[in-house]
PDB file of C-alpha atoms in Angstrom:
ATOM      1  CA  MET A   1      91.660 106.886 123.722  1.00 49.00           C
ATOM      2  CA  GLU A   2      94.812 107.807 122.648  1.00 49.00           C
ATOM      3  CA  GLY A   3      93.719 111.522 122.734  1.00 53.00           C
ATOM      4  CA  ASP A   4      92.522 110.949 126.792  1.00 61.00           C
ATOM      5  CA  CYS A   5      96.039 109.561 127.087  1.00 63.00           C
ATOM      6  CA  LEU A   6      97.361 112.306 125.156  1.00 63.00           C
ATOM      7  CA  SER A   7      95.056 115.115 127.916  1.00 71.00           C
ATOM      8  CA  CYS A   8      96.184 112.946 131.051  1.00 72.00           C
ATOM      9  CA  MET A   9      99.826 113.269 129.878  1.00 68.00           C
ATOM     10  CA  LYS A  10      99.642 116.549 129.343  1.00 71.00           C
ATOM     11  CA  TYR A  11      97.816 116.569 132.835  1.00 73.00           C
ATOM     12  CA  LEU A  12     100.195 114.958 134.713  1.00 72.00           C
ATOM     13  CA  MET A  13     102.783 117.107 132.820  1.00 72.00           C
ATOM     14  CA  PHE A  14     101.970 119.947 133.669  1.00 74.00           C
ATOM     15  CA  LEU A  15     101.004 118.707 137.603  1.00 75.00           C
ATOM     16  CA  PHE A  16     105.241 118.018 137.933  1.00 73.00           C
ATOM     17  CA  ASN A  17     106.230 121.414 136.598  1.00 74.00           C
ATOM     18  CA  PHE A  18     104.032 122.862 139.144  1.00 78.00           C
ATOM     19  CA  PHE A  19     105.965 121.356 141.597  1.00 77.00           C
ATOM     20  CA  ILE A  20     109.160 121.922 139.886  1.00 75.00           C
ATOM     21  CA  PHE A  21     108.018 125.535 140.139  1.00 78.00           C
ATOM     22  CA  LEU A  22     107.236 125.372 143.704  1.00 80.00           C
ATOM     23  CA  GLY A  23     110.753 123.551 144.981  1.00 77.00           C
ATOM     24  CA  GLY A  24     112.330 126.365 142.633  1.00 80.00           C
ATOM     25  CA  ALA A  25     110.719 128.867 144.101  1.00 81.00           C
ATOM     26  CA  CYS A  26     111.304 127.680 147.190  1.00 80.00           C
ATOM     27  CA  LEU A  27     115.287 126.912 146.829  1.00 78.00           C
ATOM     28  CA  LEU A  28     115.483 130.572 145.224  1.00 80.00           C
ATOM     29  CA  GLY A  29     114.535 131.956 148.298  1.00 80.00           C
ATOM     30  CA  LEU A  30     116.682 129.627 150.564  1.00 75.00           C
ATOM     31  CA  GLY A  31     119.374 131.044 148.813  1.00 74.00           C
ATOM     32  CA  ILE A  32     118.325 134.732 148.920  1.00 78.00           C
ATOM     33  CA  TRP A  33     117.513 134.601 152.994  1.00 74.00           C
ATOM     34  CA  VAL A  34     121.269 132.859 153.193  1.00 68.00           C
ATOM     35  CA  ILE A  35     123.019 135.750 151.289  1.00 68.00           C
ATOM     36  CA  VAL A  36     121.415 138.729 152.555  1.00 70.00           C
ATOM     37  CA  ASP A  37     120.001 136.994 156.428  1.00 63.00           C
ATOM     38  CA  PRO A  38     120.672 139.468 159.345  1.00 52.00           C
ATOM     39  CA  THR A  39     121.594 137.710 161.692  1.00 54.00           C
ATOM     40  CA  GLY A  40     125.435 137.407 160.641  1.00 55.00           C
ATOM     41  CA  PHE A  41     125.408 134.081 158.709  1.00 56.00           C
ATOM     42  CA  ARG A  42     125.801 136.273 155.402  1.00 55.00           C
ATOM     43  CA  GLU A  43     129.556 136.936 156.696  1.00 56.00           C
ATOM     44  CA  ILE A  44     130.195 133.630 157.722  1.00 57.00           C
ATOM     45  CA  VAL A  45     129.238 132.092 154.254  1.00 55.00           C
ATOM     46  CA  ALA A  46     131.146 134.883 152.797  1.00 55.00           C
ATOM     47  CA  ALA A  47     134.543 133.887 155.017  1.00 54.00           C
ATOM     48  CA  ASN A  48     134.038 130.349 153.246  1.00 54.00           C
ATOM     49  CA  PRO A  49     134.846 130.168 149.813  1.00 53.00           C
ATOM     50  CA  LEU A  50     133.163 126.636 149.425  1.00 53.00           C
ATOM     51  CA  LEU A  51     129.620 127.981 151.511  1.00 59.00           C
ATOM     52  CA  PHE A  52     130.195 130.810 149.881  1.00 62.00           C
ATOM     53  CA  THR A  53     129.784 129.258 146.294  1.00 66.00           C
ATOM     54  CA  GLY A  54     127.412 126.666 147.522  1.00 66.00           C
ATOM     55  CA  ALA A  55     124.831 129.711 148.524  1.00 69.00           C
ATOM     56  CA  TYR A  56     125.144 131.165 144.904  1.00 74.00           C
ATOM     57  CA  ILE A  57     124.599 128.198 143.406  1.00 74.00           C
ATOM     58  CA  MET A  58     121.620 127.303 145.490  1.00 75.00           C
ATOM     59  CA  LEU A  59     119.922 130.519 144.578  1.00 79.00           C
ATOM     60  CA  ALA A  60     121.054 130.011 140.634  1.00 80.00           C
ATOM     61  CA  MET A  61     119.398 126.729 140.867  1.00 77.00           C
ATOM     62  CA  GLY A  62     116.649 127.571 142.326  1.00 81.00           C
ATOM     63  CA  ALA A  63     115.555 130.748 139.618  1.00 82.00           C
ATOM     64  CA  MET A  64     116.476 128.077 136.778  1.00 78.00           C
ATOM     65  CA  LEU A  65     113.923 125.380 138.329  1.00 77.00           C
ATOM     66  CA  PHE A  66     111.553 128.353 138.875  1.00 81.00           C
ATOM     67  CA  LEU A  67     112.004 129.608 134.966  1.00 79.00           C
ATOM     68  CA  LEU A  68     112.054 125.712 133.714  1.00 77.00           C
ATOM     69  CA  GLY A  69     108.640 125.165 135.771  1.00 77.00           C
ATOM     70  CA  PHE A  70     106.911 127.716 134.125  1.00 77.00           C
ATOM     71  CA  LEU A  71     108.135 126.961 130.511  1.00 75.00           C
ATOM     72  CA  GLY A  72     107.426 123.408 131.365  1.00 75.00           C
ATOM     73  CA  CYS A  73     103.680 123.777 132.242  1.00 76.00           C
ATOM     74  CA  CYS A  74     103.476 126.279 129.414  1.00 76.00           C
ATOM     75  CA  GLY A  75     105.069 123.579 126.661  1.00 73.00           C
ATOM     76  CA  ALA A  76     102.581 120.855 128.160  1.00 72.00           C
ATOM     77  CA  ILE A  77      99.623 123.637 127.968  1.00 75.00           C
ATOM     78  CA  ARG A  78     100.655 125.058 124.004  1.00 75.00           C
ATOM     79  CA  GLU A  79     101.333 120.954 123.136  1.00 71.00           C
ATOM     80  CA  ASN A  80     104.815 122.931 121.518  1.00 73.00           C
ATOM     81  CA  LYS A  81     107.326 120.373 121.003  1.00 76.00           C
ATOM     82  CA  CYS A  82     110.180 122.388 120.794  1.00 79.00           C
ATOM     83  CA  LEU A  83     109.653 124.216 123.714  1.00 75.00           C
ATOM     84  CA  LEU A  84     109.229 120.721 125.294  1.00 76.00           C
ATOM     85  CA  LEU A  85     112.447 119.499 123.829  1.00 80.00           C
ATOM     86  CA  PHE A  86     114.430 122.223 125.087  1.00 80.00           C
ATOM     87  CA  PHE A  87     112.463 121.524 128.575  1.00 78.00           C
ATOM     88  CA  PHE A  88     114.061 118.423 128.704  1.00 81.00           C
ATOM     89  CA  MET A  89     117.321 119.283 127.763  1.00 83.00           C
ATOM     90  CA  PHE A  90     117.711 121.565 129.892  1.00 80.00           C
ATOM     91  CA  ILE A  91     116.011 120.128 133.177  1.00 76.00           C
ATOM     92  CA  LEU A  92     118.661 117.239 132.463  1.00 83.00           C
ATOM     93  CA  LEU A  93     121.513 118.884 132.599  1.00 83.00           C
ATOM     94  CA  ILE A  94     120.132 120.779 135.724  1.00 76.00           C
ATOM     95  CA  PHE A  95     119.503 117.098 137.252  1.00 80.00           C
ATOM     96  CA  LEU A  96     123.198 116.346 136.862  1.00 83.00           C
ATOM     97  CA  ALA A  97     124.724 119.681 137.923  1.00 79.00           C
ATOM     98  CA  GLU A  98     122.104 119.013 141.528  1.00 76.00           C
ATOM     99  CA  LEU A  99     123.837 114.981 141.506  1.00 78.00           C
ATOM    100  CA  SER A 100     126.839 116.544 141.032  1.00 81.00           C
ATOM    101  CA  ALA A 101     126.796 119.398 143.715  1.00 74.00           C
ATOM    102  CA  ALA A 102     125.288 116.711 146.316  1.00 73.00           C
ATOM    103  CA  ILE A 103     127.995 114.276 145.826  1.00 78.00           C
ATOM    104  CA  LEU A 104     130.849 117.758 146.337  1.00 74.00           C
ATOM    105  CA  ALA A 105     128.876 118.494 149.468  1.00 67.00           C
ATOM    106  CA  PHE A 106     129.403 114.774 150.758  1.00 70.00           C
ATOM    107  CA  ILE A 107     133.125 115.175 149.948  1.00 72.00           C
ATOM    108  CA  PHE A 108     133.906 118.080 151.599  1.00 67.00           C
ATOM    109  CA  ARG A 109     131.610 117.807 154.311  1.00 61.00           C
ATOM    110  CA  GLU A 110     134.493 117.985 156.883  1.00 58.00           C
ATOM    111  CA  ASN A 111     134.432 121.965 156.065  1.00 60.00           C
ATOM    112  CA  LEU A 112     131.315 121.965 158.346  1.00 67.00           C
ATOM    113  CA  THR A 113     132.682 120.409 161.319  1.00 77.00           C
ATOM    114  CA  ARG A 114     133.246 121.032 164.623  1.00 82.00           C
ATOM    115  CA  GLU A 115     136.910 120.881 164.605  1.00 83.00           C
ATOM    116  CA  PHE A 116     136.765 123.102 161.276  1.00 81.00           C
ATOM    117  CA  PHE A 117     135.213 126.059 163.570  1.00 84.00           C
ATOM    118  CA  THR A 118     136.848 125.682 166.436  1.00 86.00           C
ATOM    119  CA  LYS A 119     140.278 126.037 164.082  1.00 85.00           C
ATOM    120  CA  GLU A 120     138.958 128.750 161.982  1.00 84.00           C
ATOM    121  CA  LEU A 121     137.792 130.514 165.491  1.00 86.00           C
ATOM    122  CA  LYS A 122     141.322 130.257 167.065  1.00 85.00           C
ATOM    123  CA  LYS A 123     143.138 131.486 164.157  1.00 86.00           C
ATOM    124  CA  HIS A 124     140.762 134.536 162.835  1.00 84.00           C
ATOM    125  CA  TYR A 125     138.892 135.940 165.651  1.00 87.00           C
ATOM    126  CA  GLN A 126     140.187 139.497 167.335  1.00 83.00           C
ATOM    127  CA  ARG A 127     137.730 139.606 170.361  1.00 77.00           C
ATOM    128  CA  ASN A 128     135.829 142.830 170.214  1.00 74.00           C
ATOM    129  CA  ASN A 129     137.572 144.248 167.188  1.00 74.00           C
ATOM    130  CA  ASP A 130     134.162 144.779 165.280  1.00 71.00           C
ATOM    131  CA  THR A 131     136.470 146.154 162.315  1.00 76.00           C
ATOM    132  CA  ASP A 132     137.039 142.617 161.381  1.00 81.00           C
ATOM    133  CA  VAL A 133     134.458 141.215 159.574  1.00 81.00           C
ATOM    134  CA  PHE A 134     134.848 137.572 160.919  1.00 84.00           C
ATOM    135  CA  SER A 135     135.618 139.270 164.542  1.00 85.00           C
ATOM    136  CA  SER A 136     132.438 141.140 164.134  1.00 85.00           C
ATOM    137  CA  THR A 137     130.193 137.556 162.576  1.00 84.00           C
ATOM    138  CA  TRP A 138     131.268 135.509 165.102  1.00 89.00           C
ATOM    139  CA  ASN A 139     130.208 138.459 167.876  1.00 88.00           C
ATOM    140  CA  SER A 140     126.919 138.773 166.464  1.00 85.00           C
ATOM    141  CA  VAL A 141     126.164 135.007 165.828  1.00 86.00           C
ATOM    142  CA  MET A 142     127.049 134.447 169.793  1.00 90.00           C
ATOM    143  CA  ILE A 143     125.156 137.306 171.154  1.00 87.00           C
ATOM    144  CA  THR A 144     121.824 136.115 168.940  1.00 85.00           C
ATOM    145  CA  PHE A 145     121.991 132.646 170.012  1.00 86.00           C
ATOM    146  CA  ALA A 146     123.482 133.233 173.975  1.00 89.00           C
ATOM    147  CA  CYS A 147     126.261 131.295 172.859  1.00 91.00           C
ATOM    148  CA  CYS A 148     129.828 131.308 173.514  1.00 92.00           C
ATOM    149  CA  GLY A 149     133.115 130.026 171.239  1.00 89.00           C
ATOM    150  CA  VAL A 150     132.649 126.819 168.968  1.00 90.00           C
ATOM    151  CA  ASN A 151     133.034 124.317 171.811  1.00 91.00           C
ATOM    152  CA  GLY A 152     132.048 126.936 174.553  1.00 89.00           C
ATOM    153  CA  PRO A 153     134.534 129.606 176.596  1.00 89.00           C
ATOM    154  CA  GLU A 154     137.147 127.435 176.696  1.00 88.00           C
ATOM    155  CA  ASP A 155     137.738 128.085 173.072  1.00 87.00           C
ATOM    156  CA  PHE A 156     139.014 131.973 173.866  1.00 86.00           C
ATOM    157  CA  GLU A 157     141.888 130.473 176.332  1.00 79.00           C
ATOM    158  CA  ASP A 158     144.811 130.850 173.948  1.00 69.00           C
ATOM    159  CA  ILE A 159     143.465 133.331 171.610  1.00 68.00           C
ATOM    160  CA  PRO A 160     145.413 136.334 172.598  1.00 61.00           C
ATOM    161  CA  HIS A 161     143.872 140.224 174.219  1.00 56.00           C
ATOM    162  CA  LEU A 162     143.735 143.079 172.108  1.00 49.00           C
ATOM    163  CA  PRO A 163     146.468 145.643 172.871  1.00 47.00           C
ATOM    164  CA  HIS A 164     143.794 147.680 173.986  1.00 44.00           C
ATOM    165  CA  SER A 165     141.595 146.210 176.135  1.00 48.00           C
ATOM    166  CA  PRO A 166     144.294 144.627 178.912  1.00 46.00           C
ATOM    167  CA  SER A 167     141.393 144.596 181.066  1.00 46.00           C
ATOM    168  CA  GLU A 168     139.214 141.661 179.391  1.00 50.00           C
ATOM    169  CA  LYS A 169     139.536 138.361 180.961  1.00 54.00           C
ATOM    170  CA  ALA A 170     139.718 135.009 178.808  1.00 71.00           C
ATOM    171  CA  ILE A 171     136.301 135.337 177.274  1.00 82.00           C
ATOM    172  CA  PRO A 172     135.024 137.942 174.900  1.00 87.00           C
ATOM    173  CA  GLU A 173     132.097 140.421 176.094  1.00 86.00           C
ATOM    174  CA  ALA A 174     130.040 138.525 173.216  1.00 88.00           C
ATOM    175  CA  CYS A 175     129.527 135.777 175.440  1.00 91.00           C
ATOM    176  CA  CYS A 176     128.285 138.000 178.035  1.00 91.00           C
ATOM    177  CA  GLN A 177     124.744 137.179 179.443  1.00 91.00           C
ATOM    178  CA  ARG A 178     122.047 139.965 178.016  1.00 90.00           C
ATOM    179  CA  GLU A 179     118.832 140.699 178.996  1.00 84.00           C
ATOM    180  CA  LEU A 180     118.039 140.832 175.040  1.00 80.00           C
ATOM    181  CA  GLN A 181     119.828 139.265 172.534  1.00 72.00           C
ATOM    182  CA  SER A 182     120.762 141.831 170.262  1.00 71.00           C
ATOM    183  CA  ARG A 183     124.051 143.957 170.046  1.00 72.00           C
ATOM    184  CA  GLU A 184     121.642 146.669 171.959  1.00 74.00           C
ATOM    185  CA  GLY A 185     120.476 144.346 174.635  1.00 78.00           C
ATOM    186  CA  MET A 186     122.062 145.266 178.246  1.00 84.00           C
ATOM    187  CA  PHE A 187     124.504 143.147 180.144  1.00 88.00           C
ATOM    188  CA  VAL A 188     122.676 141.211 183.052  1.00 88.00           C
ATOM    189  CA  ASN A 189     126.228 141.727 184.692  1.00 88.00           C
ATOM    190  CA  LYS A 190     129.216 141.800 182.220  1.00 87.00           C
ATOM    191  CA  GLU A 191     131.819 143.004 185.024  1.00 86.00           C
ATOM    192  CA  ASP A 192     131.473 139.974 187.272  1.00 87.00           C
ATOM    193  CA  CYS A 193     131.125 138.124 183.304  1.00 88.00           C
ATOM    194  CA  LEU A 194     134.678 139.058 182.545  1.00 84.00           C
ATOM    195  CA  LYS A 195     136.261 138.257 185.970  1.00 83.00           C
ATOM    196  CA  GLY A 196     135.361 135.130 185.409  1.00 82.00           C
ATOM    197  CA  ASN A 197     131.913 134.626 186.927  1.00 85.00           C
ATOM    198  CA  GLU A 198     130.150 131.718 185.160  1.00 85.00           C
ATOM    199  CA  ARG A 199     126.718 133.066 186.309  1.00 88.00           C
ATOM    200  CA  PHE A 200     126.548 135.804 184.555  1.00 88.00           C
ATOM    201  CA  GLN A 201     128.337 133.569 181.180  1.00 90.00           C
ATOM    202  CA  ASN A 202     126.657 131.968 178.481  1.00 91.00           C
ATOM    203  CA  ARG A 203     128.424 128.233 178.566  1.00 90.00           C
ATOM    204  CA  GLN A 204     126.909 126.354 175.858  1.00 90.00           C
ATOM    205  CA  GLY A 205     129.098 126.289 172.540  1.00 90.00           C
ATOM    206  CA  CYS A 206     127.521 127.843 169.119  1.00 90.00           C
ATOM    207  CA  TYR A 207     128.367 124.673 167.531  1.00 88.00           C
ATOM    208  CA  THR A 208     125.882 122.646 169.296  1.00 86.00           C
ATOM    209  CA  VAL A 209     123.138 125.307 169.664  1.00 86.00           C
ATOM    210  CA  ILE A 210     122.430 126.487 166.304  1.00 81.00           C
ATOM    211  CA  LEU A 211     123.020 122.393 165.132  1.00 79.00           C
ATOM    212  CA  ASN A 212     119.891 122.382 167.653  1.00 79.00           C
ATOM    213  CA  SER A 213     118.399 125.178 166.322  1.00 71.00           C
ATOM    214  CA  PHE A 214     118.272 123.998 162.673  1.00 71.00           C
ATOM    215  CA  GLU A 215     118.045 120.251 162.736  1.00 68.00           C
ATOM    216  CA  THR A 216     114.989 120.355 162.106  1.00 63.00           C
ATOM    217  CA  TYR A 217     115.321 122.752 158.720  1.00 65.00           C
ATOM    218  CA  VAL A 218     118.440 120.507 157.836  1.00 66.00           C
ATOM    219  CA  TYR A 219     116.126 117.373 157.879  1.00 71.00           C
ATOM    220  CA  LEU A 220     113.256 119.256 155.991  1.00 71.00           C
ATOM    221  CA  ALA A 221     116.088 120.843 153.359  1.00 69.00           C
ATOM    222  CA  GLY A 222     117.096 117.450 152.764  1.00 71.00           C
ATOM    223  CA  ALA A 223     113.756 116.259 152.404  1.00 77.00           C
ATOM    224  CA  LEU A 224     113.205 118.574 149.737  1.00 73.00           C
ATOM    225  CA  ALA A 225     116.152 118.232 147.929  1.00 74.00           C
ATOM    226  CA  ILE A 226     115.258 114.350 147.214  1.00 78.00           C
ATOM    227  CA  GLY A 227     111.921 115.666 146.494  1.00 78.00           C
ATOM    228  CA  VAL A 228     112.859 118.161 144.165  1.00 73.00           C
ATOM    229  CA  LEU A 229     114.943 115.378 142.131  1.00 78.00           C
ATOM    230  CA  ALA A 230     112.346 112.605 142.428  1.00 80.00           C
ATOM    231  CA  ILE A 231     110.085 115.470 140.720  1.00 74.00           C
ATOM    232  CA  GLU A 232     112.774 116.400 138.162  1.00 74.00           C
ATOM    233  CA  LEU A 233     113.349 112.714 136.512  1.00 80.00           C
ATOM    234  CA  PHE A 234     109.567 112.282 136.256  1.00 77.00           C
ATOM    235  CA  ALA A 235     108.890 115.552 134.786  1.00 74.00           C
ATOM    236  CA  MET A 236     111.663 114.353 131.879  1.00 78.00           C
ATOM    237  CA  ILE A 237     110.213 111.083 131.532  1.00 80.00           C
ATOM    238  CA  PHE A 238     106.636 112.594 130.961  1.00 75.00           C
ATOM    239  CA  ALA A 239     108.316 115.800 129.031  1.00 75.00           C
ATOM    240  CA  MET A 240     109.767 112.974 126.574  1.00 78.00           C
ATOM    241  CA  CYS A 241     106.296 111.170 126.453  1.00 77.00           C
ATOM    242  CA  LEU A 242     104.602 113.844 125.649  1.00 75.00           C
ATOM    243  CA  PHE A 243     106.771 114.646 123.030  1.00 75.00           C
ATOM    244  CA  ARG A 244     106.652 111.801 121.073  1.00 78.00           C
ATOM    245  CA  GLY A 245     102.984 111.617 121.404  1.00 71.00           C
ATOM    246  CA  ILE A 246     102.551 114.488 119.640  1.00 68.00           C
ATOM    247  CA  GLN A 247     101.782 114.590 115.573  1.00 59.00           C
TER     248      GLN A 247
END
């Protein structure tokens, strides 16, 4: 009976660690995507120290969970007490670090509000100056998502024009409609757009567009994070039970 119980514990331990392995792979892939994404989010993340740090923390956590899931599976199969104890202590540290990161994300959530991005846009944006990383990134985002500013074209009313572009009106050309949503896409009617003809302008703010586009993924990421924490907790319990059951 004791042998059957130990075998069942080994199976459960292997199963939980396999899910940790998959969760780590997902976090690792998501972290890599945020850092190397070609649509411009990489520069936005890099421009915000909090987001920049969070992206690399997610990448590091994914890599560690990926490794720990593998080690946990090996420890369960081989019934190695040292490996199981190492797994328990290491995953406990990761569990506490993830809880701390979640608390910090909740505390500093105001850095992701509409008002924060509007303030940053009006402070740093230099219109069509593609030599400036911040401006070039915003232009890429507006072109990719067919949007304009954070709230809409009115965000650019107080932003001064560049000295070498006196003909530019209230909105930058990145807000003008294109036949294809990329920098290589042809403008529908650039002249009328810059003259203020709303028919050829993207009028919706990027905050709403991006929020709607990624709403499903945000909930999916939250559910994944909760699932990973629950799996880690159960894995620690089974690791300690298996550790105590090995003679």
